Coordinates of C-alpha atoms and ligand atoms in Angstrom, one line a residue:
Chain A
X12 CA 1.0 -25.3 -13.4
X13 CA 3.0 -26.2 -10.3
X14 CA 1.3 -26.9 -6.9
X15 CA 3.2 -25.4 -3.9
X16 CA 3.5 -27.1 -0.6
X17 CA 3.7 -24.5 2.2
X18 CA 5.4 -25.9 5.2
X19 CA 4.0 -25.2 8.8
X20 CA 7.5 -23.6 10.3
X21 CA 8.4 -20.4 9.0
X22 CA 12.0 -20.8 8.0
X23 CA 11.1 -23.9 5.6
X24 CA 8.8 -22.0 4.4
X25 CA 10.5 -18.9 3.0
X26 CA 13.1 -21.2 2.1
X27 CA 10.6 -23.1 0.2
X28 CA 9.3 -19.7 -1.3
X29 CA 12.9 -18.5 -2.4
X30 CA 13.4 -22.0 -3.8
X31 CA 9.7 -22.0 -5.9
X32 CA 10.5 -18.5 -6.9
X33 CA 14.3 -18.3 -8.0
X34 CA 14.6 -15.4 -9.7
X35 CA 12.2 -13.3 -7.0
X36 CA 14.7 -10.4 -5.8
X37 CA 15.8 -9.5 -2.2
X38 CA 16.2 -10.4 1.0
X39 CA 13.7 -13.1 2.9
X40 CA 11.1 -11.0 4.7
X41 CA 12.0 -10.0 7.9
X42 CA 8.4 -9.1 8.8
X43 CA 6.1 -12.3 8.9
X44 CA 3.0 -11.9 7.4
X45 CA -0.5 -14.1 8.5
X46 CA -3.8 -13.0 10.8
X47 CA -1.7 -14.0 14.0
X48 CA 1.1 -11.3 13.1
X49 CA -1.6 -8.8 12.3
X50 CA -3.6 -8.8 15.7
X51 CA -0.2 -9.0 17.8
X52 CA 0.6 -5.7 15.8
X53 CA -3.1 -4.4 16.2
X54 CA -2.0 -5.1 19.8
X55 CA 0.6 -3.1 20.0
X56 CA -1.4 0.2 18.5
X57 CA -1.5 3.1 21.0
X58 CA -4.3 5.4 19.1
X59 CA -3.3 8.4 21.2
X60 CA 0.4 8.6 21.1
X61 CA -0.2 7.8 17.6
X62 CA -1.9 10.9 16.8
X63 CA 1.3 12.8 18.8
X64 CA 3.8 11.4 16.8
X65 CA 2.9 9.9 13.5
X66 CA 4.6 12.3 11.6
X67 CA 8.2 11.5 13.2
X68 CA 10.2 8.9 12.0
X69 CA 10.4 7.1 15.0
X70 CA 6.7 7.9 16.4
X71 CA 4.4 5.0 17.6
X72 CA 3.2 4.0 13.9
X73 CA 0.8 1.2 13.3
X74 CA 2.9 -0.6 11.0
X75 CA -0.2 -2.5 10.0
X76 CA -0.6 -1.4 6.1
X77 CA 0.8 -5.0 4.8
X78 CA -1.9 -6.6 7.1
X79 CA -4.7 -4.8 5.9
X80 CA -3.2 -4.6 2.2
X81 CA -3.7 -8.6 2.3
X82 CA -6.8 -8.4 4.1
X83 CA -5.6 -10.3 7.2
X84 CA -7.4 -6.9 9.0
X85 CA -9.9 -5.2 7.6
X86 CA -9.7 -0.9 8.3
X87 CA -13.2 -1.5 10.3
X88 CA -11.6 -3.8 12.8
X89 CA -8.6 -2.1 13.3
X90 CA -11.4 1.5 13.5
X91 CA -13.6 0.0 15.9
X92 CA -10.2 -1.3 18.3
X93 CA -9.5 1.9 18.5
X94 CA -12.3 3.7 19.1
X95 CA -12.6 0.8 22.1
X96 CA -9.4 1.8 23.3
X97 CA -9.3 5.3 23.3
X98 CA -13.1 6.8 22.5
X99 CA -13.4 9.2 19.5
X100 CA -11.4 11.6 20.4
X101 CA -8.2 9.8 20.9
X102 CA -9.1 7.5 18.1
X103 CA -10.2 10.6 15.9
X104 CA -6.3 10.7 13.9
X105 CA -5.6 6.9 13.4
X106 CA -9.3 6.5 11.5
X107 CA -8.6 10.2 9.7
X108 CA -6.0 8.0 8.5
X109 CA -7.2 4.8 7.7
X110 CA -9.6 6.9 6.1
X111 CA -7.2 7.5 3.4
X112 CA -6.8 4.0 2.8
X113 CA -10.4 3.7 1.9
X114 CA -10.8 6.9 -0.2
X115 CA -7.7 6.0 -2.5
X116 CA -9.4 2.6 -2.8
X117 CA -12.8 3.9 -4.0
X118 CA -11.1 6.1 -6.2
X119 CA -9.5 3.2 -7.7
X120 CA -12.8 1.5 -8.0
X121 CA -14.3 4.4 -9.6
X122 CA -11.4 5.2 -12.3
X123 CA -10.3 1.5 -12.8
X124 CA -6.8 1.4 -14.5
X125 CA -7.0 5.4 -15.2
X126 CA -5.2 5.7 -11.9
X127 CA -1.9 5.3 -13.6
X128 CA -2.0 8.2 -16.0
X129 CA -2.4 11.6 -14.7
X130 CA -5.8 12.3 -13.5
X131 CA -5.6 16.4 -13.4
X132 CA -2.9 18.6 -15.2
X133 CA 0.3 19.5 -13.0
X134 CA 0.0 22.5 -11.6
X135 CA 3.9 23.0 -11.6
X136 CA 6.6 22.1 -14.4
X137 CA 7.1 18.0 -14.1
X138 CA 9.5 15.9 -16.3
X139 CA 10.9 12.8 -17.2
X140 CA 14.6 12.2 -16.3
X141 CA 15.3 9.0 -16.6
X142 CA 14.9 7.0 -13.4
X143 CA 18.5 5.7 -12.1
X144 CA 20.5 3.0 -10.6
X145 CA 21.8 5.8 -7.8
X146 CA 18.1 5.5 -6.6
X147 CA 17.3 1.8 -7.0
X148 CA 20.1 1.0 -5.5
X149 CA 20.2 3.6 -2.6
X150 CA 23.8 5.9 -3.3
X151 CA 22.1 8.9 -4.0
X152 CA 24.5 10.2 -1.0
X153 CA 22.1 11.5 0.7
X154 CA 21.2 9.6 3.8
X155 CA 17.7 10.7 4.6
X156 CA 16.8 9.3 0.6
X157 CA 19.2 6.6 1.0
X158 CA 17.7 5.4 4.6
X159 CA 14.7 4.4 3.3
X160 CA 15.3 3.0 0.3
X161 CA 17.7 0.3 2.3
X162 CA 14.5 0.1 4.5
X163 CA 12.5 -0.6 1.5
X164 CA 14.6 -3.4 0.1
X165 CA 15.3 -4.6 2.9
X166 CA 12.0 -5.3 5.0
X167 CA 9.4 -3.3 2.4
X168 CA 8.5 -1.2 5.1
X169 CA 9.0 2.5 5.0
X170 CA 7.3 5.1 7.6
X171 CA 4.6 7.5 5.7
X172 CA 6.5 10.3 6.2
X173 CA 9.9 9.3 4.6
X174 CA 7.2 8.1 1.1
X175 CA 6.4 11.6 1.0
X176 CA 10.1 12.4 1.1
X177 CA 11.5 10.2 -1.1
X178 CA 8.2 10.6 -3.9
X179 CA 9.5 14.2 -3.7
X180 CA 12.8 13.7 -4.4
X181 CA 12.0 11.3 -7.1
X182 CA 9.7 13.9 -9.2
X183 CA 10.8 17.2 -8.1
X184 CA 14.5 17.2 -7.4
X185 CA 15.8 14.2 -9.7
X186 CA 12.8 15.2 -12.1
X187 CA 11.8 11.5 -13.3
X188 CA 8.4 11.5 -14.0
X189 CA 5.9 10.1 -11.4
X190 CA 4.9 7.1 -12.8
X191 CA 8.2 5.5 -13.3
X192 CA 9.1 6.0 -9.7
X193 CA 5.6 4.5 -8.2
X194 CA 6.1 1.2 -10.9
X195 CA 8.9 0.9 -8.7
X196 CA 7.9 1.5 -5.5
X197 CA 5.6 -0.5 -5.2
X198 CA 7.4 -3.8 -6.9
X199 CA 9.2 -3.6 -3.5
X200 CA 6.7 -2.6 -0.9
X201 CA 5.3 -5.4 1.2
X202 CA 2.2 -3.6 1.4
X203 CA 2.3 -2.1 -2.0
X204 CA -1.2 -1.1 -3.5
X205 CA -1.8 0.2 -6.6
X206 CA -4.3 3.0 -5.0
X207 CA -2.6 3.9 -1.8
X208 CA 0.8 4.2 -3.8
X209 CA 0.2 5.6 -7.6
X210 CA -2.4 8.1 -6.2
X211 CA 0.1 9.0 -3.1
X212 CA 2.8 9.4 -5.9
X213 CA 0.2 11.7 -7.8
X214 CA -0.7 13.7 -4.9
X215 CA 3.0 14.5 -4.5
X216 CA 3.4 15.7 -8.0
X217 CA -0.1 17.0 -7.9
X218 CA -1.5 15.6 -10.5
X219 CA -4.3 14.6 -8.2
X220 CA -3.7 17.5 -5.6
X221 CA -3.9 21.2 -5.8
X222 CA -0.7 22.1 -4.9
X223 CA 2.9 19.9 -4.9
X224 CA 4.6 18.4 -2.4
X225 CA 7.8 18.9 -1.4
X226 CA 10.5 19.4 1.7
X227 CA 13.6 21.2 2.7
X228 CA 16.6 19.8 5.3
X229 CA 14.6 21.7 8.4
X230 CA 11.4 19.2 8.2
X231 CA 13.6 16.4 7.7
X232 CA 15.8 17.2 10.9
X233 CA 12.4 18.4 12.6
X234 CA 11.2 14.9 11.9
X235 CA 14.2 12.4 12.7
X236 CA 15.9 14.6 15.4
X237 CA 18.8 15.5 13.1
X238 CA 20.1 11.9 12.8
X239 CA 20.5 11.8 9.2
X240 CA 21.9 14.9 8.6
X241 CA 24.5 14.5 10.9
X242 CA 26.4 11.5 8.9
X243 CA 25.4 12.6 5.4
X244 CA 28.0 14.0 3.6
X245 CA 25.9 16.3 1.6
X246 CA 24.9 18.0 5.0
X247 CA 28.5 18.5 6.1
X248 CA 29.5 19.6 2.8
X249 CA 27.2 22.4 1.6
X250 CA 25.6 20.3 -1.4
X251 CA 22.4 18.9 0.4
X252 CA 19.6 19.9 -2.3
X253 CA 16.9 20.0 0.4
X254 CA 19.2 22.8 2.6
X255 CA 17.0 26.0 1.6
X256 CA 13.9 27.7 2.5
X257 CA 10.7 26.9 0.9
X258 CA 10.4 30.0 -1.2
X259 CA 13.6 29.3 -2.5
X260 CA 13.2 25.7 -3.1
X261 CA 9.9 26.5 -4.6
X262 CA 11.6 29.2 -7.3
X263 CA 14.5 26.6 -8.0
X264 CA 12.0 23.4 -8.4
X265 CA 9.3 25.5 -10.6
X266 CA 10.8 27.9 -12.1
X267 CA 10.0 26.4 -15.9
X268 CA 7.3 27.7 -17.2
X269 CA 4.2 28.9 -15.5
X270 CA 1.7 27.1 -13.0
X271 CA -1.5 26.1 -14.7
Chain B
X2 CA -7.0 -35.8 -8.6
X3 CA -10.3 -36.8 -7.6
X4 CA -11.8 -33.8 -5.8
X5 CA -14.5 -31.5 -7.5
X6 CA -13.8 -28.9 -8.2
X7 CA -16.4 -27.3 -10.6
X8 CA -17.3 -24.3 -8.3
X9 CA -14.3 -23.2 -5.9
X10 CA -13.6 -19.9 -3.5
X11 CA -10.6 -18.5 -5.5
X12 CA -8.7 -16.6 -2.8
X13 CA -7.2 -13.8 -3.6
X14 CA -4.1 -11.6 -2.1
X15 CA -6.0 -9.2 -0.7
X16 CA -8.5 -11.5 1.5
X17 CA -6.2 -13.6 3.6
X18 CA -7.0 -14.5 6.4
X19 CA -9.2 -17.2 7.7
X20 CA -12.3 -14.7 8.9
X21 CA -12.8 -13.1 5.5
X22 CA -16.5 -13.2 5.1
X23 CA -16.4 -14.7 1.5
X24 CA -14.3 -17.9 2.2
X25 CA -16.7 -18.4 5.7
X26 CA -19.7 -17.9 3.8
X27 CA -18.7 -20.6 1.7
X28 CA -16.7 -23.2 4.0
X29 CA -17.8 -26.4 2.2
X30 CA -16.1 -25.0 -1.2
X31 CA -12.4 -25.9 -2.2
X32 CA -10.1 -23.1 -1.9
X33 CA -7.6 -22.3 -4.2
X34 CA -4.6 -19.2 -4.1
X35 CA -2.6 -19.0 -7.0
X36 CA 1.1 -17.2 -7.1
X37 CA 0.1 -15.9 -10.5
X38 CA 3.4 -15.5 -12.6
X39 CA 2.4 -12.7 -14.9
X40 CA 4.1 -9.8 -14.8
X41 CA 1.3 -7.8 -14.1
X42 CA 0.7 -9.7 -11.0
X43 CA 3.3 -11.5 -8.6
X44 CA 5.6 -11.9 -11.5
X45 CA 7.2 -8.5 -10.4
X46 CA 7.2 -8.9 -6.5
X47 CA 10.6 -9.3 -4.2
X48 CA 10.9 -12.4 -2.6
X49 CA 10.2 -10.9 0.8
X50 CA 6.9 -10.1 -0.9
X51 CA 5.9 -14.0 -1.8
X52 CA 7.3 -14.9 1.3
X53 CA 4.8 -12.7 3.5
X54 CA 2.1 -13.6 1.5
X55 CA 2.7 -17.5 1.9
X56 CA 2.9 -16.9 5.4
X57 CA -0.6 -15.5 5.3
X58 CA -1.6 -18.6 2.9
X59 CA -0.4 -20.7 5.2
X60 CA -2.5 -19.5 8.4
X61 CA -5.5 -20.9 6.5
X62 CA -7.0 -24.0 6.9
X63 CA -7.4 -26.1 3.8
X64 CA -6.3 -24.2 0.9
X65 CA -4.8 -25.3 -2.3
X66 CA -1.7 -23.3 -3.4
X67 CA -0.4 -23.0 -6.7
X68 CA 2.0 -21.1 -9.0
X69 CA 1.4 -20.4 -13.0
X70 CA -1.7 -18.3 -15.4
X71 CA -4.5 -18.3 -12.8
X72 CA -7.2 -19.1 -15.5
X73 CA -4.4 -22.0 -16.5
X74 CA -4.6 -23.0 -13.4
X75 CA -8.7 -23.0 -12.6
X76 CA -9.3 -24.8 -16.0
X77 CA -6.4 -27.5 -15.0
X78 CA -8.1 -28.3 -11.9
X79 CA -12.1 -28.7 -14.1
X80 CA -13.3 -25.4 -12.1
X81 CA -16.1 -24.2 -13.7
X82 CA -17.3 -21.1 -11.4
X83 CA -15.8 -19.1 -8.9
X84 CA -16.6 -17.0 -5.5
X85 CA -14.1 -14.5 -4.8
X86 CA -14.3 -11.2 -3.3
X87 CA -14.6 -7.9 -5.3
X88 CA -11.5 -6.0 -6.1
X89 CA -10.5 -3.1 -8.4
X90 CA -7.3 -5.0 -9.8
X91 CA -7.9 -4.9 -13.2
X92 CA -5.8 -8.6 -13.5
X93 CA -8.1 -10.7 -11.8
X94 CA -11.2 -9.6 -13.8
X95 CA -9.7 -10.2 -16.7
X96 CA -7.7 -13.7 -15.6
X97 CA -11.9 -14.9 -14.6
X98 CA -13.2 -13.8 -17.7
X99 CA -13.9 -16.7 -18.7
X100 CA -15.7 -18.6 -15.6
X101 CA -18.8 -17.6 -14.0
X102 CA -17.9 -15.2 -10.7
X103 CA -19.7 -14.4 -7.9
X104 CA -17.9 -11.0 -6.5
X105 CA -19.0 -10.3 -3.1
X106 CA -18.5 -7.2 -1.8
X107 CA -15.4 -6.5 0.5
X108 CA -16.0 -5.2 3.7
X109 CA -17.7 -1.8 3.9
X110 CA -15.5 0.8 6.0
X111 CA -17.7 4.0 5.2
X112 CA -21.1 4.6 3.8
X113 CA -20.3 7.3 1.0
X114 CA -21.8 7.9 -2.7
X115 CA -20.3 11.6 -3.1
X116 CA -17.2 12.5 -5.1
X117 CA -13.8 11.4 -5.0
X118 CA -12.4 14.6 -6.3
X119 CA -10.5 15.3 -2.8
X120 CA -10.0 13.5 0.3
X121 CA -11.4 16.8 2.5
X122 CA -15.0 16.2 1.3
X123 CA -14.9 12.7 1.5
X124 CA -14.1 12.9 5.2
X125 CA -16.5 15.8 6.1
X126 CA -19.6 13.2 5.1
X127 CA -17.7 10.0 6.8
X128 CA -16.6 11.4 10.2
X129 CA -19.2 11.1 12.5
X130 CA -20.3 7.8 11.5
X131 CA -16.7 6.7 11.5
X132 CA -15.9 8.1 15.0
X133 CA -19.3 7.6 16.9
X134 CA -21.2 4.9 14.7
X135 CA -24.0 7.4 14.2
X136 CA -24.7 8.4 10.5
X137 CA -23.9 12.3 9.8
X138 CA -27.0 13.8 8.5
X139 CA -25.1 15.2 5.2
X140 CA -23.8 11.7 3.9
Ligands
LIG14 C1 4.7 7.8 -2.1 C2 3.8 7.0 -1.2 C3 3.5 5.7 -1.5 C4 2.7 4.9 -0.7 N1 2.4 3.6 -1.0 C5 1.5 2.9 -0.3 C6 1.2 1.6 -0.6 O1 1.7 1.0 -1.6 N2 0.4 0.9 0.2 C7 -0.1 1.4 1.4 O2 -0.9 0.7 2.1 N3 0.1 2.7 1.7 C8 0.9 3.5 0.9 N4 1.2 4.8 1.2 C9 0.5 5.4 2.4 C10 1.2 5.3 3.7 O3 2.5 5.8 3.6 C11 1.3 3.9 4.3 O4 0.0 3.3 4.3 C12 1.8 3.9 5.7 O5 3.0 4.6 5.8 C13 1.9 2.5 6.3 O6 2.5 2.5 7.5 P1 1.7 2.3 8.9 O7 0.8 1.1 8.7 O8 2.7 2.3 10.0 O9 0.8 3.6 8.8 P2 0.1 4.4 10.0 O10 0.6 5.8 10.0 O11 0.2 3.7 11.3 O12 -1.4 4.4 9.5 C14 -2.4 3.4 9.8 C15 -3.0 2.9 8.5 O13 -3.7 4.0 7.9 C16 -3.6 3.9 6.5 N5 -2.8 5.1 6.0 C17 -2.1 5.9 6.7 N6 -1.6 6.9 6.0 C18 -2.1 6.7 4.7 C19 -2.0 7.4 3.5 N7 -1.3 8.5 3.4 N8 -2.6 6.8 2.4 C20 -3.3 5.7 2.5 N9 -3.5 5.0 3.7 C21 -2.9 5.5 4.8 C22 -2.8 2.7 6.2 O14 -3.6 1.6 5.9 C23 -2.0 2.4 7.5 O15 -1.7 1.1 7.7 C24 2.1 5.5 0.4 C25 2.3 6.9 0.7 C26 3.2 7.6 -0.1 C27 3.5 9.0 0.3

């Protein structure tokens, strides 16, 4: 066993880190992590334009999840700010939310280790490509994918929104089965979570969902004004997968076999 | 190493920060994090990973990092039993096996005994207490 001395400025210390830990991969972490981070980001939390925006890419997020994944917040502090600053009403989507957080984690409780194997039968055809170095590496070509896997490597942070995306991809377009993406994932997450993400990646393939989850170009464009699209190549050149309508998608994706 | 060491709080990464209940219950008690090297733990993380969670080590007062097999570690160090707050990762309970653990609950968020079939249910029985403090009749 080694005992680690932590120095008291930052940049020693993730140099000390990368030094202790020399084959840990990536970039040093551009977010800094510690109580003092958490409650100037609690700070920052706007509960109502929150619940207008959460959905778009660039919407007034939280960013709190590697804070309360370490427990430098817990969910009731970060609940009862809100509910001071903005009542139950304006509060009511930001602790819907955070309500997820704790359901995933009692389910986790309740099924232990079970969490990582399917917990229902699909209801559509899944398979198991095998997962590739175009994904973990981010030149799939397509820049909405590609986005936020740089964003994950590079800071571990990626909004809810492009998960659901990218999960989607993963399974249903590149079909690679669920779990090899979310063993992944969440290697490179800072606030990566064996509840929040396997069961998130289940819910996707809906294997703990009723139905699955997927997208087409127009939610994507809805959600990031367009920006993507417009210097991805696929868009420009007719090949984006996601450029259909959801009954279409939904006959190309699932077409194998019946739904159970 | 002269310190004692026989019952310690055994921090773990999902309680950092220097208000968790369990380490301020027990503020006369050594503290001890441990970077465990397994695979199955931080083994597998990015650095940017280690790094945030040293910063969060860091922030709090007293405690006594190390890197290796956390029950390598706690028998190194004499540690006989351990405080630590509860957790479903599977890793730790197994790593403690074989010292005497006091697992105190995590903070509460909801009051809830139902199913965990679906998140809508769930919800439907949390809500009001969540958004006004008053318990819902149907929990
Ligand atoms: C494929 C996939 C993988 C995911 N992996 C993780 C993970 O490893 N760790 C993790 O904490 N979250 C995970 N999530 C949930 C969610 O994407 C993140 O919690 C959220 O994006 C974090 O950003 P934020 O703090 O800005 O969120 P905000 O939108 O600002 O939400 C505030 C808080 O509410 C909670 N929350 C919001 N949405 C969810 C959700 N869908 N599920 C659970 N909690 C939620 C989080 O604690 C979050 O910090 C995953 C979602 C998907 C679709």
């Amino acid at each position: 066993m080694e005992q680690l001395h932590l120095p008291d400025h930052r940049d020693a210390r993730l140099a000390a880190i990368a030094h202790y830990f020399p084959d840990a991969a990536g970039p040093d972490a551009s977010i800094p992590g510690g109580r003092i981070a958490a409650l100037a980001a609690l700070d920052r939390v706007d509960p109502v334009a929150y619940a207008r925006s959460r959905n778009h890419l660039h919407g007034a997020v939280t960013r709190l999840s590697p804070y309360l994944r370490h427990g430098c917040l817990a969910l009731n502090e970060v609940r009862e700010w809100a509910l001071a600053k903005s009542g139950p009403s304006g509060a009511y989507r930001l602790v819907f939310e955070l309500a997820w957080r704790d359901f995933w984690r009692r389910v986790w409780f309740e099924r232990g280790d079970e969490i990582l194997r399917d917990i229902e039968p699909a209801k559509v055809p899944l398979s198991d490509a095998p997962f590739a170095a175009d994904i973990t590496t981010g030149n799939t070509g397509l820049a909405c994918i590609d986005d936020s896997i740089h964003a994950l490597l590079n800071d571990g942070y990626v909004h809810n929104h492009a998960r659901m995306w990218f999960a989607a991809y993963v399974v249903h377009f590149r079909k690679i089965a669920w779990r090899e993406g979310a063993d992944w994932y969440v290697q490179h997450l800072l606030d990566g979570d064996v509840a929040s993400n396997h069961l998130s990646w289940q819910w996707v393939a809906s294997t703990f969902s009723n139905k699955p989850y997927f997208f087409n170009r127009e939610n994507v464009q809805k959600y990031t004004d367009g920006k993507p699209c417009m210097r991805c190549t696929a868009s420009r050149d007719g090949s984006c997968p996601f450029d259909a309508s959801y009954e279409s998608l939904d006959a190309r994706l699932f077409s194998r076999g019946a739904r159970t | 190493m002269n310190a004692d060491f026989s019952r310690v709080v055994f921090l773990h990464d999902e309680m950092l920060s220097l208000t968790n209940p369990t380490l301020m219950a027990h503020a006369n008690l050594p503290r001890i994090f441990v970077f465990d090297t397994g695979d199955d733990v931080h083994g597998c993380f990015a650095l940017k990973r280690l790094q945030f969670i040293a910063d969060c080590v860091a922030e709090i007062p007293g405690v006594l990092t190390y890197k290796g097999d956390t029950a390598a570690v706690l028998t190194a160090l004499g540690v006989k039993s351990v405080v630590t707050q509860n957790t479903p990762q599977r890793w730790l309970h197994g790593r403690l096996g074989a010292f005497a653990v006091d697992w105190a609950p995590e903070p509460a968020f909801a009051e809830y005994r139902g199913a965990l079939r679906r998140f809508t249910p769930y919800w439907k029985k949390v809500e009001t207490a969540l958004l006004t403090g008053k318990q819902n009749p149907a929990r």
